[in-house]
CSV table of C-alpha atoms in Angstrom, one decimal:
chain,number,residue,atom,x,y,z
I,1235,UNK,CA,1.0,-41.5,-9.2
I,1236,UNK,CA,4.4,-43.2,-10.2
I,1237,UNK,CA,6.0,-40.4,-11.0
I,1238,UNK,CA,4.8,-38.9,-7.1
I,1239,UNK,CA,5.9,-41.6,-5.4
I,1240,UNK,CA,9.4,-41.7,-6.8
I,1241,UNK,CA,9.6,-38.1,-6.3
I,1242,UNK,CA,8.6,-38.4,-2.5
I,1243,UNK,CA,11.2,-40.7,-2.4
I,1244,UNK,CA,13.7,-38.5,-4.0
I,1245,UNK,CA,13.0,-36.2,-1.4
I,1246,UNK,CA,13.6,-38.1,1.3
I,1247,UNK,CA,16.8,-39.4,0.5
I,1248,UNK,CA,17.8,-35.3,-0.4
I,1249,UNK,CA,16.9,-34.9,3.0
I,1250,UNK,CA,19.2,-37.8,4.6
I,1251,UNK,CA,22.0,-36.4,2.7
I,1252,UNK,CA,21.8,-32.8,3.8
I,1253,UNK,CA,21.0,-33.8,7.6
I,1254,UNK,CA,24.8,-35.5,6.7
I,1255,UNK,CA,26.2,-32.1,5.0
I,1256,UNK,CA,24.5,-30.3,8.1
I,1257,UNK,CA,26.5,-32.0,10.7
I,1258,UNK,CA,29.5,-31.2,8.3
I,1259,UNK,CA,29.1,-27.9,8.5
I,1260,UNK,CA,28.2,-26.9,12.0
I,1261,UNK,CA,30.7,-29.7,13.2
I,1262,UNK,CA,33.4,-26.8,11.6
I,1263,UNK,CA,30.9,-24.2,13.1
I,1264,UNK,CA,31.0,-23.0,9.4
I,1265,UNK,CA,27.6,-20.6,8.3
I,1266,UNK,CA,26.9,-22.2,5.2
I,1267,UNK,CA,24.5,-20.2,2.6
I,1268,UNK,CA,22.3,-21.8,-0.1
I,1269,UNK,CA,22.2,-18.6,-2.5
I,1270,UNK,CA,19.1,-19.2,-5.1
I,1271,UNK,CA,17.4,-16.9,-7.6
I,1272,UNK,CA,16.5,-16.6,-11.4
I,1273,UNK,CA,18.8,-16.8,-13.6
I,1274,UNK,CA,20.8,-13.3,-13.9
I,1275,UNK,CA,19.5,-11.4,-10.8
I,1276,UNK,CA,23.1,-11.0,-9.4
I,1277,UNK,CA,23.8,-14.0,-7.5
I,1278,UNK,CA,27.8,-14.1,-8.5
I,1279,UNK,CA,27.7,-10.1,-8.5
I,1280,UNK,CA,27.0,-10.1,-5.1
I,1281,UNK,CA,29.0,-12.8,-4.0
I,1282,UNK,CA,31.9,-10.3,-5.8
I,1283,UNK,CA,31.1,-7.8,-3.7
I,1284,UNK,CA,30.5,-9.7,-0.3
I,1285,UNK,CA,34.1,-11.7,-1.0
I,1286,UNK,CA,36.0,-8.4,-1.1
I,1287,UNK,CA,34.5,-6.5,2.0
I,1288,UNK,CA,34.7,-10.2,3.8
I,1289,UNK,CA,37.8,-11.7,2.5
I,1290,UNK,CA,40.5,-10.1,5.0
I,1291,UNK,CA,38.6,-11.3,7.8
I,1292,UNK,CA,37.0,-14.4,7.5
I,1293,UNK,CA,37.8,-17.5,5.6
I,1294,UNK,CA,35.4,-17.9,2.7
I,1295,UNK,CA,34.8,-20.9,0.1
I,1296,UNK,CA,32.0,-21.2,-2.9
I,1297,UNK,CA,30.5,-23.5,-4.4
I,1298,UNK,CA,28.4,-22.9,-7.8
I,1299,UNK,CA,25.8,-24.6,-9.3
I,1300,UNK,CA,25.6,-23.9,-13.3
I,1301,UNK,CA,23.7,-26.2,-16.0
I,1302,UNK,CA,27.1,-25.7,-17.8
I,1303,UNK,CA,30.6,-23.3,-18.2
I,1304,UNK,CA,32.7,-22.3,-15.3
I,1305,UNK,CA,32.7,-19.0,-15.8
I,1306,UNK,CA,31.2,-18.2,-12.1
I,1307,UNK,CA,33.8,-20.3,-10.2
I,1308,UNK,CA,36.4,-18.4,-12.6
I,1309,UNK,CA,35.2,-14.9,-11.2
I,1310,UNK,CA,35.4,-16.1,-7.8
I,1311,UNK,CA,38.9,-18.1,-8.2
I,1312,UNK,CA,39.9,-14.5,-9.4
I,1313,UNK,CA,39.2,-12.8,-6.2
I,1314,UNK,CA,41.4,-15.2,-4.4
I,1315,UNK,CA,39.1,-17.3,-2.9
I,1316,UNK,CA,38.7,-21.3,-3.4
I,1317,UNK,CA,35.7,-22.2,-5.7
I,1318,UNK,CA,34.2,-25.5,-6.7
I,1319,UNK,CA,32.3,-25.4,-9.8
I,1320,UNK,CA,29.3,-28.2,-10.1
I,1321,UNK,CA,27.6,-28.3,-13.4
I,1322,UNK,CA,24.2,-30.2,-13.2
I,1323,UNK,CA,24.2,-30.5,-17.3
I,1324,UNK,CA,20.4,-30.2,-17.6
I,1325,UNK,CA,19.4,-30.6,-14.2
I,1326,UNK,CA,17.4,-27.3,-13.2
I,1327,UNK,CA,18.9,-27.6,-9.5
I,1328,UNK,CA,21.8,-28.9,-7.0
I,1329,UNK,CA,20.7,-31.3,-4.8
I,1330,UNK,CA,22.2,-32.1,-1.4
I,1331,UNK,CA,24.0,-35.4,-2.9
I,1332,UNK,CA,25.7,-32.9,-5.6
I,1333,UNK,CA,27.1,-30.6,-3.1
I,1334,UNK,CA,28.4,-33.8,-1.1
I,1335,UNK,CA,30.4,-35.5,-3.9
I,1336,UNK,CA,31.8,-31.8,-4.1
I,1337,UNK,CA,32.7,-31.6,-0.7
I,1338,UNK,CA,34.8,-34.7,-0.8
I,1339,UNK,CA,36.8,-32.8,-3.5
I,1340,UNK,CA,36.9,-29.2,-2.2
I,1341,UNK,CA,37.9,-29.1,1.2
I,1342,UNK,CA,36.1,-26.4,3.5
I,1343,UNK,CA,37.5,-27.5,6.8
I,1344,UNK,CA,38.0,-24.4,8.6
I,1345,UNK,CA,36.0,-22.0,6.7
I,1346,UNK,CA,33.8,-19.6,8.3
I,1347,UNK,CA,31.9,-18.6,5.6
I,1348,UNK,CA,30.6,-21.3,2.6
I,1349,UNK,CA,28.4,-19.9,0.0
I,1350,UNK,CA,26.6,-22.2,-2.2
I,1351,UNK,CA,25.3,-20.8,-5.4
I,1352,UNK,CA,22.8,-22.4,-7.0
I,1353,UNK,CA,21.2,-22.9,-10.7
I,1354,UNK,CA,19.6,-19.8,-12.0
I,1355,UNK,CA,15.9,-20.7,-11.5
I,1356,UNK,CA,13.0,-19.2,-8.9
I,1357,UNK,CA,11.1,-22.4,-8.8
I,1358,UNK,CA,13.0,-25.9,-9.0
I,1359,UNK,CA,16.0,-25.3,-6.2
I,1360,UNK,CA,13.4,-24.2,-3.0
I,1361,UNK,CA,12.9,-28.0,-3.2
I,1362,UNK,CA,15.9,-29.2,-2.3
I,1363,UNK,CA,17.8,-28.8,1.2
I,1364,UNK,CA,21.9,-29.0,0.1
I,1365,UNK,CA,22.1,-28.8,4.2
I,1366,UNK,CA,22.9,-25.1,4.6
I,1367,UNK,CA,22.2,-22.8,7.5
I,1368,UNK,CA,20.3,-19.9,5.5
I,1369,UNK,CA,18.6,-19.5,2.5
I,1370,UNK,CA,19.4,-16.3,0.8
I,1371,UNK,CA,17.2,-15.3,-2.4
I,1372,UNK,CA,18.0,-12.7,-4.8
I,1373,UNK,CA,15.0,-10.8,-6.4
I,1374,UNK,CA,16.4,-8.7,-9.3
I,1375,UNK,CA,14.4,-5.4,-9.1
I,1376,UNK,CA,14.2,-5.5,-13.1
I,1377,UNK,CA,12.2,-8.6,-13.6
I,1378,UNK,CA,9.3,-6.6,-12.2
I,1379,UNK,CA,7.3,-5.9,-8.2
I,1380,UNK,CA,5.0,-8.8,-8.4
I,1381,UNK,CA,7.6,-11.8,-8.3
I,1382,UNK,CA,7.3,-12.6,-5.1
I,1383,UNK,CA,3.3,-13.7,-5.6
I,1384,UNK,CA,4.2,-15.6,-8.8
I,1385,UNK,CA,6.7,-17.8,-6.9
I,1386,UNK,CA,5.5,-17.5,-3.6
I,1387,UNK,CA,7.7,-20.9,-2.6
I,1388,UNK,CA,11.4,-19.3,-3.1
I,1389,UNK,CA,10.5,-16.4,-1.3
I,1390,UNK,CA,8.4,-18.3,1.8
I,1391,UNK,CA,11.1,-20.0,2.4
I,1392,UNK,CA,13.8,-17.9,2.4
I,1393,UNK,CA,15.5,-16.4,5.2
I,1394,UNK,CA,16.9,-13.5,3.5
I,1395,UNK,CA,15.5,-11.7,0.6
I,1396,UNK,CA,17.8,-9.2,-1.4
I,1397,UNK,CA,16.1,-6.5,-3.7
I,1398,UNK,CA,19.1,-6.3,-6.0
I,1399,UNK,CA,19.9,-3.7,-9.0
I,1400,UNK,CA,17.9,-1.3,-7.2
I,1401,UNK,CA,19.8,1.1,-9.4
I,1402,UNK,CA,17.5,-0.1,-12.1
I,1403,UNK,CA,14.1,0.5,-10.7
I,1404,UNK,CA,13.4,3.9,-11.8
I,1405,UNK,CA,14.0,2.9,-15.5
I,1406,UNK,CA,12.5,-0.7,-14.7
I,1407,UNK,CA,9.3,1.3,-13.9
I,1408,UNK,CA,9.4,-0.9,-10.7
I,1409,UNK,CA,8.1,0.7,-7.0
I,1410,UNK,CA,10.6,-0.8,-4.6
I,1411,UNK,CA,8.1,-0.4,-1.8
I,1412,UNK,CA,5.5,-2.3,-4.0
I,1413,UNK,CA,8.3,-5.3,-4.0
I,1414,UNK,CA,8.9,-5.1,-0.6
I,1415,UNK,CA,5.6,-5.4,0.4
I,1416,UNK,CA,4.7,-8.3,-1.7
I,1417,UNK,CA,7.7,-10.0,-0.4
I,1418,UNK,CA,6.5,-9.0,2.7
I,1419,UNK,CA,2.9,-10.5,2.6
I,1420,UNK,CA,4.7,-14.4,1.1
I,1421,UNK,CA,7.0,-14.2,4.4
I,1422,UNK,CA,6.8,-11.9,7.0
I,1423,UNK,CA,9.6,-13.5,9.0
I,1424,UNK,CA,11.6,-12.7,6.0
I,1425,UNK,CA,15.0,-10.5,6.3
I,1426,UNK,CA,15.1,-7.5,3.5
I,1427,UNK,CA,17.3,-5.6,2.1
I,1428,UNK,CA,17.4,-3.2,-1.2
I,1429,UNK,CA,21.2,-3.4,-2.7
I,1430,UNK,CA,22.7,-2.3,-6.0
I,1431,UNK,CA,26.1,-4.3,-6.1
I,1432,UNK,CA,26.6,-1.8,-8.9
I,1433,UNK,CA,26.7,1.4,-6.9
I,1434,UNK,CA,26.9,-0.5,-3.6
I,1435,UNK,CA,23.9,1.1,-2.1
I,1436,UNK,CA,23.0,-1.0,0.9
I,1437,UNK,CA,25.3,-3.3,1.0
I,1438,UNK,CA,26.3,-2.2,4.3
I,1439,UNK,CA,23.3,-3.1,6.0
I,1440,UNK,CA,23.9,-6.7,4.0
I,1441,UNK,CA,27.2,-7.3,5.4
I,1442,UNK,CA,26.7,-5.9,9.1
I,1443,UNK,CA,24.1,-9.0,9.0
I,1444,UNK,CA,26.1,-11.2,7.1
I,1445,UNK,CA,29.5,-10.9,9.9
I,1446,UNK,CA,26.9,-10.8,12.8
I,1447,UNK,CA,25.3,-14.1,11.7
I,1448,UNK,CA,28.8,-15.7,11.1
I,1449,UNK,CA,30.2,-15.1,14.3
I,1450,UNK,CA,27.2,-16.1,16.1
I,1451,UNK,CA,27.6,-19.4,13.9
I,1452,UNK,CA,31.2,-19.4,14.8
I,1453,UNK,CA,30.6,-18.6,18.9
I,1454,UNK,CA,27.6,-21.1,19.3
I,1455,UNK,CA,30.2,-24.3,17.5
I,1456,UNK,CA,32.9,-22.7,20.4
I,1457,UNK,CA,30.3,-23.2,22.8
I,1458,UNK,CA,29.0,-26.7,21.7
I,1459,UNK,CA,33.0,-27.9,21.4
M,702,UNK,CA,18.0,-45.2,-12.5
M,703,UNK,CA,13.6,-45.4,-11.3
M,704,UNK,CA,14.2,-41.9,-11.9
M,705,UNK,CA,15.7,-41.9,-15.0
M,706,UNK,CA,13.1,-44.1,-16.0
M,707,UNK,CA,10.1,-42.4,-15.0
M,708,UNK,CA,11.0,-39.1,-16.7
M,709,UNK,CA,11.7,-41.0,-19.9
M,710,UNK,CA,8.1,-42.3,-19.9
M,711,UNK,CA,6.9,-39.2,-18.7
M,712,UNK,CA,8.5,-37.4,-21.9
M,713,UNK,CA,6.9,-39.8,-23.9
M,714,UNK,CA,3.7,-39.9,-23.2
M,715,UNK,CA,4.1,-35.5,-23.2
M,716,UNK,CA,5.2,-35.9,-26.5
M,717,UNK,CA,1.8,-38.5,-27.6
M,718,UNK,CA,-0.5,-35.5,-26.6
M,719,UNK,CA,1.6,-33.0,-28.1
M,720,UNK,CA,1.3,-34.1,-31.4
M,721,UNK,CA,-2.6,-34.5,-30.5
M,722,UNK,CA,-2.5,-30.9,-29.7
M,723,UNK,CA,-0.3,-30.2,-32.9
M,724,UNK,CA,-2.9,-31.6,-35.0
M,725,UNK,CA,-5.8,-29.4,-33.5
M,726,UNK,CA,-3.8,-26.4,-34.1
M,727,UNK,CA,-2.5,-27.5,-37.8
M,728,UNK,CA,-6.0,-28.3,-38.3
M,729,UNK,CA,-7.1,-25.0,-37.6
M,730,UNK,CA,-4.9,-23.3,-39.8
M,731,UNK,CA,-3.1,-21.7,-36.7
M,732,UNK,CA,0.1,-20.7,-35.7
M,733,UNK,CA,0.8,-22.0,-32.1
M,734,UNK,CA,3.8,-20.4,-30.1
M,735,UNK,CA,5.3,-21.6,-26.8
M,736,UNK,CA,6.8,-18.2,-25.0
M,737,UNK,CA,9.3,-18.7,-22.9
M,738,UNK,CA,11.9,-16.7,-20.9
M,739,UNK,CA,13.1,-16.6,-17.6
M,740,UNK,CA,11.2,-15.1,-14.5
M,741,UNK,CA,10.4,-11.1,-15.8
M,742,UNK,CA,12.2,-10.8,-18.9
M,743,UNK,CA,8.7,-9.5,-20.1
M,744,UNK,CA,7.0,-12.4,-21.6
M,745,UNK,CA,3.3,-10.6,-20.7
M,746,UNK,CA,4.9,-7.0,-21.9
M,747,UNK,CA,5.5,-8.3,-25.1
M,748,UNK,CA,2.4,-10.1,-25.7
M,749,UNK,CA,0.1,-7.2,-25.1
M,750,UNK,CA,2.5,-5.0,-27.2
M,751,UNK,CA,1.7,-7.7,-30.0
M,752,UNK,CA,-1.4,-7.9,-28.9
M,753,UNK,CA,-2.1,-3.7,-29.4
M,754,UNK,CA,-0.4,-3.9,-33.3
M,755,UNK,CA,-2.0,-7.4,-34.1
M,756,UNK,CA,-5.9,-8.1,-32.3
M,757,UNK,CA,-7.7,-5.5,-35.6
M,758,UNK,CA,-5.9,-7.7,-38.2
M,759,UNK,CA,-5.8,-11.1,-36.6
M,760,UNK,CA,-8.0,-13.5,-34.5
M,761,UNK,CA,-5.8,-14.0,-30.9
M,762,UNK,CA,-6.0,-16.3,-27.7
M,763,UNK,CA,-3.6,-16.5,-24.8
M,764,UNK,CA,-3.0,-19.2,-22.9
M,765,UNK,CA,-1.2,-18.6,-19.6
M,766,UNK,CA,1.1,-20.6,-17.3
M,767,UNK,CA,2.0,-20.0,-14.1
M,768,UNK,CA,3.0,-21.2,-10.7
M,769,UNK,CA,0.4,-19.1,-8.7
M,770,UNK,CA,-2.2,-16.0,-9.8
M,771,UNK,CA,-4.2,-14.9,-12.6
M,772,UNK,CA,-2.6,-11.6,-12.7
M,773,UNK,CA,-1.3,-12.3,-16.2
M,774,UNK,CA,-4.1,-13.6,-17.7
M,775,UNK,CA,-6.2,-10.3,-16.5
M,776,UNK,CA,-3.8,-8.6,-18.2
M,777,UNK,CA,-4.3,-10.1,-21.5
M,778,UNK,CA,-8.0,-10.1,-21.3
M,779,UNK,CA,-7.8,-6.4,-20.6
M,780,UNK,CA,-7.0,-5.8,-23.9
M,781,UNK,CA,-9.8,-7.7,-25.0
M,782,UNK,CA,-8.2,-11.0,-26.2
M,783,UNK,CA,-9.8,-14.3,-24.8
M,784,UNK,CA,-7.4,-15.7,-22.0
M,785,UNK,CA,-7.1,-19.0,-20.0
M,786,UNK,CA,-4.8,-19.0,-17.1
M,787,UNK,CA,-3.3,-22.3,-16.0
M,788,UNK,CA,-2.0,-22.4,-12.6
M,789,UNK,CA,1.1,-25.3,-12.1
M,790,UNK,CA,0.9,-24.8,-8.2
M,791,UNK,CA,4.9,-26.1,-8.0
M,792,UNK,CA,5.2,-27.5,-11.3
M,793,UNK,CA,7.9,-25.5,-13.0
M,794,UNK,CA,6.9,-26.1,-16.6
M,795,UNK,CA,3.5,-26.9,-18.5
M,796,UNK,CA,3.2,-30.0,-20.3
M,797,UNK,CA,1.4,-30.8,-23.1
M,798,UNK,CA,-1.5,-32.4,-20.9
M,799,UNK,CA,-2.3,-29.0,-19.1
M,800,UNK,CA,-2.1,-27.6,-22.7
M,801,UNK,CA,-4.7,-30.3,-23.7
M,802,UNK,CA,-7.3,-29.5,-20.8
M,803,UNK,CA,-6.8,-26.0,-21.3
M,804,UNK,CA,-8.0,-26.8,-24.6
M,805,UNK,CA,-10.7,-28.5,-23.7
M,806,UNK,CA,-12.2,-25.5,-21.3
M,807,UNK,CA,-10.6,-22.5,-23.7
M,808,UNK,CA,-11.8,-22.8,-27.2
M,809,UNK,CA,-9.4,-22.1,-29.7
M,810,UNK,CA,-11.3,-22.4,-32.8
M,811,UNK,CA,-10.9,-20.3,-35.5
M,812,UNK,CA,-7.8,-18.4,-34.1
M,813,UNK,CA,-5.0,-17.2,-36.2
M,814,UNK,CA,-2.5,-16.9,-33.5
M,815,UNK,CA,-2.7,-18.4,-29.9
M,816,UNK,CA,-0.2,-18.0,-27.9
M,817,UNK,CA,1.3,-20.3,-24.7
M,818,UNK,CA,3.4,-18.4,-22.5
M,819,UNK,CA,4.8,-20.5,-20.3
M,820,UNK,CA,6.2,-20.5,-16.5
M,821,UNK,CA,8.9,-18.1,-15.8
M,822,UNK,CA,12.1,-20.8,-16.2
M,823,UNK,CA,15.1,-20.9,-18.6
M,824,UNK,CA,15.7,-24.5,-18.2
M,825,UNK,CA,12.5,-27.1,-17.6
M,826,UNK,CA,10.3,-25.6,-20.3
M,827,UNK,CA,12.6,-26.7,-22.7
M,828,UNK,CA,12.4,-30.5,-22.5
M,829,UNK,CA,8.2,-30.1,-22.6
M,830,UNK,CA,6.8,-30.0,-26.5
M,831,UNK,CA,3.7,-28.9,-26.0
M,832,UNK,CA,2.7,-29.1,-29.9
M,833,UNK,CA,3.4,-25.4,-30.7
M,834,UNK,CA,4.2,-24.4,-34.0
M,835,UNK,CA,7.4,-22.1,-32.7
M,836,UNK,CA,9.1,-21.6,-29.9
M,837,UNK,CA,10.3,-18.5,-29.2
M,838,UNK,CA,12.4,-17.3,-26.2
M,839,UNK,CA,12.9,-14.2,-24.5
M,840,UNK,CA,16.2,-12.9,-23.0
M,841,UNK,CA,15.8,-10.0,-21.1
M,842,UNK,CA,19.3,-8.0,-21.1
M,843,UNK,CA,19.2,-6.8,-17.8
M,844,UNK,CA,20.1,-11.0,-17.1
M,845,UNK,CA,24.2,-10.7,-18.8
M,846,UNK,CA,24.9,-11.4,-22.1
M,847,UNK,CA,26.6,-15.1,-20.7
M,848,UNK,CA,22.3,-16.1,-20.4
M,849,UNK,CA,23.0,-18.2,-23.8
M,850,UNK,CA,25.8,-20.1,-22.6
M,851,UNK,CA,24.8,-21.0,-19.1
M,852,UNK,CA,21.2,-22.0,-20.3
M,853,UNK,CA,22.5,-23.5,-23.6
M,854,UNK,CA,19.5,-26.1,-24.0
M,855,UNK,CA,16.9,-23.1,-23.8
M,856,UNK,CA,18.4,-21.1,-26.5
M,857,UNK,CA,19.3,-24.4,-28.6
M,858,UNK,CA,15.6,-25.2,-29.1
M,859,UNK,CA,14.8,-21.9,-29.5
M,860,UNK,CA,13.0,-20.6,-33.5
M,861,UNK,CA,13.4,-16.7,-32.2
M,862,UNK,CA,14.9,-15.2,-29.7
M,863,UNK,CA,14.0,-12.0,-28.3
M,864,UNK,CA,16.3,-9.8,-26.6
M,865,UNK,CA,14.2,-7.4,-24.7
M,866,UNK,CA,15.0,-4.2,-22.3
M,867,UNK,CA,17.4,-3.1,-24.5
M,868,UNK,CA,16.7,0.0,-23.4
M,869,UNK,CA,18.5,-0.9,-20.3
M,870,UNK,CA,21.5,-2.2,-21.7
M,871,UNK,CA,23.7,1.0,-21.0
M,872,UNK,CA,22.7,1.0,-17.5
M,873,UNK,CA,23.1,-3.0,-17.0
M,874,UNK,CA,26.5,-2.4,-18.5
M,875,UNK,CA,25.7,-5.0,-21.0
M,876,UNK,CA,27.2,-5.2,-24.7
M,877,UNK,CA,24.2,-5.9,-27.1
M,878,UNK,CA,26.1,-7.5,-29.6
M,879,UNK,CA,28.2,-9.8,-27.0
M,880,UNK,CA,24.9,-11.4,-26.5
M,881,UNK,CA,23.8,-12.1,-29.8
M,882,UNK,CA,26.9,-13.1,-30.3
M,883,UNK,CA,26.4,-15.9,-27.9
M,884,UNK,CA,23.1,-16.8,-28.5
M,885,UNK,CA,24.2,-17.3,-32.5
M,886,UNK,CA,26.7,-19.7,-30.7
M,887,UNK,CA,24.7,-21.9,-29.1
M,888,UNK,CA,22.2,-21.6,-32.0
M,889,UNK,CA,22.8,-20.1,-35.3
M,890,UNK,CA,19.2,-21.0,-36.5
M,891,UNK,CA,17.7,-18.6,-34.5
M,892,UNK,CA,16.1,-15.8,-35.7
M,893,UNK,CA,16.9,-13.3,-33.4
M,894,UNK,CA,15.2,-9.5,-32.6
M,895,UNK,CA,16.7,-6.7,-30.1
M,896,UNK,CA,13.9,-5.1,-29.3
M,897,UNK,CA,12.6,-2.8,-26.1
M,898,UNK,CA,8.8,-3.2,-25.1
M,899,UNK,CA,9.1,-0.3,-22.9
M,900,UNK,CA,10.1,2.5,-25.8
M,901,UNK,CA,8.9,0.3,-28.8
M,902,UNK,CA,12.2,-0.3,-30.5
M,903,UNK,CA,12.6,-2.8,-32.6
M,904,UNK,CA,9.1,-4.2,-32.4
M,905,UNK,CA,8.5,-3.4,-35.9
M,906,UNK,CA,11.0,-6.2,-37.0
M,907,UNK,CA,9.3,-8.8,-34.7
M,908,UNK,CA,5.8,-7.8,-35.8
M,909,UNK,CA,6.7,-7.7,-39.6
M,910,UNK,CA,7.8,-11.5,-39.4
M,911,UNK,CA,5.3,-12.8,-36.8
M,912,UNK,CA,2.6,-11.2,-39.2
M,913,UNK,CA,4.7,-13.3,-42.3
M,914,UNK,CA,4.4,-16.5,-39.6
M,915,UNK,CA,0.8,-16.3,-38.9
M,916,UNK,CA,0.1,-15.7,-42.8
M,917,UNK,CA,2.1,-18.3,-44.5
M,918,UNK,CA,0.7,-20.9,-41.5
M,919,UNK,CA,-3.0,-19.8,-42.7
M,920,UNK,CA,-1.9,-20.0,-46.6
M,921,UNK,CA,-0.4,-23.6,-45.6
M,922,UNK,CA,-4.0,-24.8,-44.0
M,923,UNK,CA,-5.9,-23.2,-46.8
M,924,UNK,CA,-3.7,-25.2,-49.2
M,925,UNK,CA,-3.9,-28.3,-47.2
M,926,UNK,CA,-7.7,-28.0,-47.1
């Protein structure tokens, strides 16, 4: 019951603090992205491939979320875009106070685009609002179709799912549609798309969404200004 | 700090009932695994592989953990092996106190081998002893071969570790060795198996030294008797 209560609370004060990141972020009329899913389903793979299709037209800026290492802010930082790496040591999520000490270091005034990645881990992170606009989930076609009922939370609440390594699915002996349609049934407001970042199948449909819903972030903070 | 606090009692109290639970299995001659990977890096596939080469020599149980569905502990029970699914709702780990209930419902008496598999997550799991005998972890290849270092406190704890869907390693673009290499980092302990569920490879190293495990823990209780 302890335990409850202080986690309540917990919640509540993650909530104050990402109201605060919020205002941050649409105050710069920034889209800012929480991007969550277990671990090794192709979060910073994707974020590769988004940064160089994105990267001559729009300002972009990460922020990742590992237990430990830097090796995901390093691939970014490579690409030629600012990163911030937060390691959690063995906390199993970022939290919205986490992202706003890092925010006070790593300045994303006038960035379009801010992509937050999160700890590897399908359960812990849908919890915890950092203040973003969109929550984007990564689904790994490889760690099997049923996924989406196992951890129905992640995916109700996202706003965009990704199928990733759909490359892998005939080998996987996974049915894509099965996947879909289980993703489907958790949240059917949900956004889909199937994507290999390896071959790059479907990341166009990805991206076309991705610039429209940054310049509609960008247009309505004109309008509000 | 309340936090801090809280979990610290919370871990000790898990670890009071886990040596309760400890003490059953001991006392029972039986060896008691905790399975743990992250989300589908084939925790169920492997079981009922072991389950297939073990359940004519060997008296199994299964318990399972999830967040939501029965789906795995149907699939264990297909194969004729008594099965008790625990379902965490939005707890991402079992404790030793769901291990202890399930215990009380799911008679384990008389078992040589029961298994825990636990919920899909390469980081809470780890801090919850839940009185097995061995813990052993799954890494699914199709995840990077970096999994060791980003999740250091998973593979640090781990007795075994399984690296599974090798037979996807080509196609992942993932170097086999680079992985065990890191995994031997974190934790040279380890024993560690490269095996593929889906074409059987390697399973005949796993089997030959769970069968030594489950023997020389039943040659142990005989000798204690």
């Amino acid at each position: 019951m302890e335990r409850v209560t202080v986690q309540s609370n917990v919640l509540k004060a993650n909530q104050e603090t990402a109201a605060e990141n919020r205002r941050l972020f649409q105050g710069e009329g920034m889209l800012a992205i929480n991007l969550m899913s277990a671990p090794g389903a192709g979060k910073t793979t994707l974020l590769e491939a988004t940064i160089r299709r994105l990267r001559d037209r729009y300002r972009l800026g990460v922020i990742e979320g590992d237990l430990q290492t830097d090796l995901d802010a390093q691939r970014i930082r490579a690409l030629g875009v600012p990163s911030h790496q937060i390691t959690t040591g063995t906390v199993c999520h970022l939290d919205a106070r986490m992202v706003a000490r890092a925010l006070a270091e790593f300045p994303v005034q006038g960035l379009d685009l801010l992509v937050i990645e999160n700890v590897g881990n399908l359960i812990c992170p849908a919890s915890y609002d950092l203040g973003e606009s969109l929550r984007v989930v990564i689904c790994s076609v490889a760690e099997g179709a049923e996924k989406p009922k196992k951890y129905p939370v992640m995916f109700h609440k996202a706003d965009v799912v990704l199928l990733n390594k759909t490359d892998l699915a005939a080998a996987s002996g996974v049915d894509l549609r099965e996947l879909e349609t289980n993703v489907r049934e958790v949240n059917p407001k949900a956004t889909v798309f199937a994507v290999s970042c390896k071959s790059g199948a479907g990341l166009d449909n990805w991206l076309a969404w991705l610039r429209g819903a940054i310049e509609s972030c960008t247009t309505a903070d004109v309008a509000r200004r």
